[in-house]
PDB file of C-alpha atoms in Angstrom:
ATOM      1  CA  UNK A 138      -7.254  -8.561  -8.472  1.00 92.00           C
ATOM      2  CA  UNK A 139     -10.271 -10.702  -9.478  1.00 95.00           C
ATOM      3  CA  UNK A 140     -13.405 -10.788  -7.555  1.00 96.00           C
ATOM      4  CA  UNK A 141     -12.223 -14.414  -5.938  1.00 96.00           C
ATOM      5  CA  UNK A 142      -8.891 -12.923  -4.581  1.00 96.00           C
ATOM      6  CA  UNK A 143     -10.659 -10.166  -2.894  1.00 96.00           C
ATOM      7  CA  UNK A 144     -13.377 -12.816  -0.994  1.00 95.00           C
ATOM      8  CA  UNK A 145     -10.371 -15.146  -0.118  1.00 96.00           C
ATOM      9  CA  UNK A 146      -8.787 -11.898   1.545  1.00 95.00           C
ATOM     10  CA  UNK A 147     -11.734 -10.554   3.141  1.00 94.00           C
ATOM     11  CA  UNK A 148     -12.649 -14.236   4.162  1.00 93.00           C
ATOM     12  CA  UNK A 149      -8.659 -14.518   5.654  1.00 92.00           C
ATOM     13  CA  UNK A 150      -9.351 -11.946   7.572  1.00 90.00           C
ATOM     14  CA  UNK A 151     -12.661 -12.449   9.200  1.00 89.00           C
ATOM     15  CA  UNK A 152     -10.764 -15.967  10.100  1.00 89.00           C
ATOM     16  CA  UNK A 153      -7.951 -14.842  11.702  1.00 87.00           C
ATOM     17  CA  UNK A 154     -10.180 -12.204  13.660  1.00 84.00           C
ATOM     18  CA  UNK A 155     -12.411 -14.808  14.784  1.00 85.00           C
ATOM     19  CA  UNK A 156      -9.689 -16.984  15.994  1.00 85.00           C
ATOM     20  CA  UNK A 157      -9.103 -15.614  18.877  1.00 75.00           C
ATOM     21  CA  UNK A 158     -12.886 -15.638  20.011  1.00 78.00           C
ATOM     22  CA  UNK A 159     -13.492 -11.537  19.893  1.00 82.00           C
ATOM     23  CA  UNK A 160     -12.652 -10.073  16.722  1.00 83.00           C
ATOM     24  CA  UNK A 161     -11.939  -6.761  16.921  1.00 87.00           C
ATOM     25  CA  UNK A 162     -14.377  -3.885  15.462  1.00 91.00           C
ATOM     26  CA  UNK A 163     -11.215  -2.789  12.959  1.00 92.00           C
ATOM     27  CA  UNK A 164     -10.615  -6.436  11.839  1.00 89.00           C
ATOM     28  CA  UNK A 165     -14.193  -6.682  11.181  1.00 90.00           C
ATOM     29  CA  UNK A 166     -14.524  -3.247   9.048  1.00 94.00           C
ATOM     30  CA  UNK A 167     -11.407  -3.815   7.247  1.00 94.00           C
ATOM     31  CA  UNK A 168     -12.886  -7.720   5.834  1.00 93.00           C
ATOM     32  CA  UNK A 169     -16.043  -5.917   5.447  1.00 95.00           C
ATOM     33  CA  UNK A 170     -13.891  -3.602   2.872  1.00 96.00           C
ATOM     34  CA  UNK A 171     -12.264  -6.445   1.259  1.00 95.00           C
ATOM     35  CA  UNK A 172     -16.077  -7.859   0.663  1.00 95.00           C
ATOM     36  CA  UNK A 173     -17.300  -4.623  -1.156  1.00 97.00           C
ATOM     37  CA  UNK A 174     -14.052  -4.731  -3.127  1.00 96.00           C
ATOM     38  CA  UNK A 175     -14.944  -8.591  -4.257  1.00 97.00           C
ATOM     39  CA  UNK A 176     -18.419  -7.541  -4.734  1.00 97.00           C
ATOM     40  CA  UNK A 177     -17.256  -4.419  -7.010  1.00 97.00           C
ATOM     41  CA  UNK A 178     -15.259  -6.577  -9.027  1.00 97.00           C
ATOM     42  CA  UNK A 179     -17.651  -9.724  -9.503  1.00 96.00           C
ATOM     43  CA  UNK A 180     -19.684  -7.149 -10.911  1.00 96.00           C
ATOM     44  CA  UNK A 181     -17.319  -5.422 -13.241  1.00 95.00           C
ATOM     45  CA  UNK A 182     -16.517  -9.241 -14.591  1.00 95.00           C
ATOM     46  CA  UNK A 183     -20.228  -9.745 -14.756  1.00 94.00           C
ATOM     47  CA  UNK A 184     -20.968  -6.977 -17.075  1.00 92.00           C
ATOM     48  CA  UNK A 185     -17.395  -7.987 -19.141  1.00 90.00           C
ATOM     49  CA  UNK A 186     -18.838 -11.733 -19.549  1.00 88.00           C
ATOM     50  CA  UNK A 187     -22.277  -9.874 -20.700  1.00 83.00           C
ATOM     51  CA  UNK A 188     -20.751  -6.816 -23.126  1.00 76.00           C
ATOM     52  CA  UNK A 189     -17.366  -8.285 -24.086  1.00 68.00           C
ATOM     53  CA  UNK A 190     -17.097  -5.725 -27.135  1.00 69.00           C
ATOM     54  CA  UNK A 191     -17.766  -2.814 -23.854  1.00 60.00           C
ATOM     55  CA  UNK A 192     -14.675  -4.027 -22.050  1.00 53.00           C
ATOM     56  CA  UNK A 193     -12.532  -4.277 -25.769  1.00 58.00           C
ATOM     57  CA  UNK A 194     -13.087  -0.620 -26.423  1.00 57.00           C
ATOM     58  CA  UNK A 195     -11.795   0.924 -22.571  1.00 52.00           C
TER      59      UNK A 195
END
């Protein structure tokens, strides 16, 4: 999954939680997951776009 597909998920969630007024602690952790995820993968794209040769030789 790319970082954008992991923020649309974690942002889903946090949606849907909050759509009922009170989201629930587990709702909450579980987008917070998705967001570390998205973060961890904008990153690995960042250093790609940086050290293309890097991501040629895995």
């Amino acid at each position: 999954m790319t970082s954008q597909e992991y923020r649309k998920k974690a942002e889903k969630l946090l949606r849907n939680a909050m759509y009922g007024g009170h989201p629930s602690a587990a709702a909450v952790e579980e987008a917070a997951v998705w967001a570390r995820l998205a973060q961890a993968a904008a990153t690995t794209e960042a250093a790609q776009t940086t050290n293309p040769q890097q991501s040629e030789e895995k």
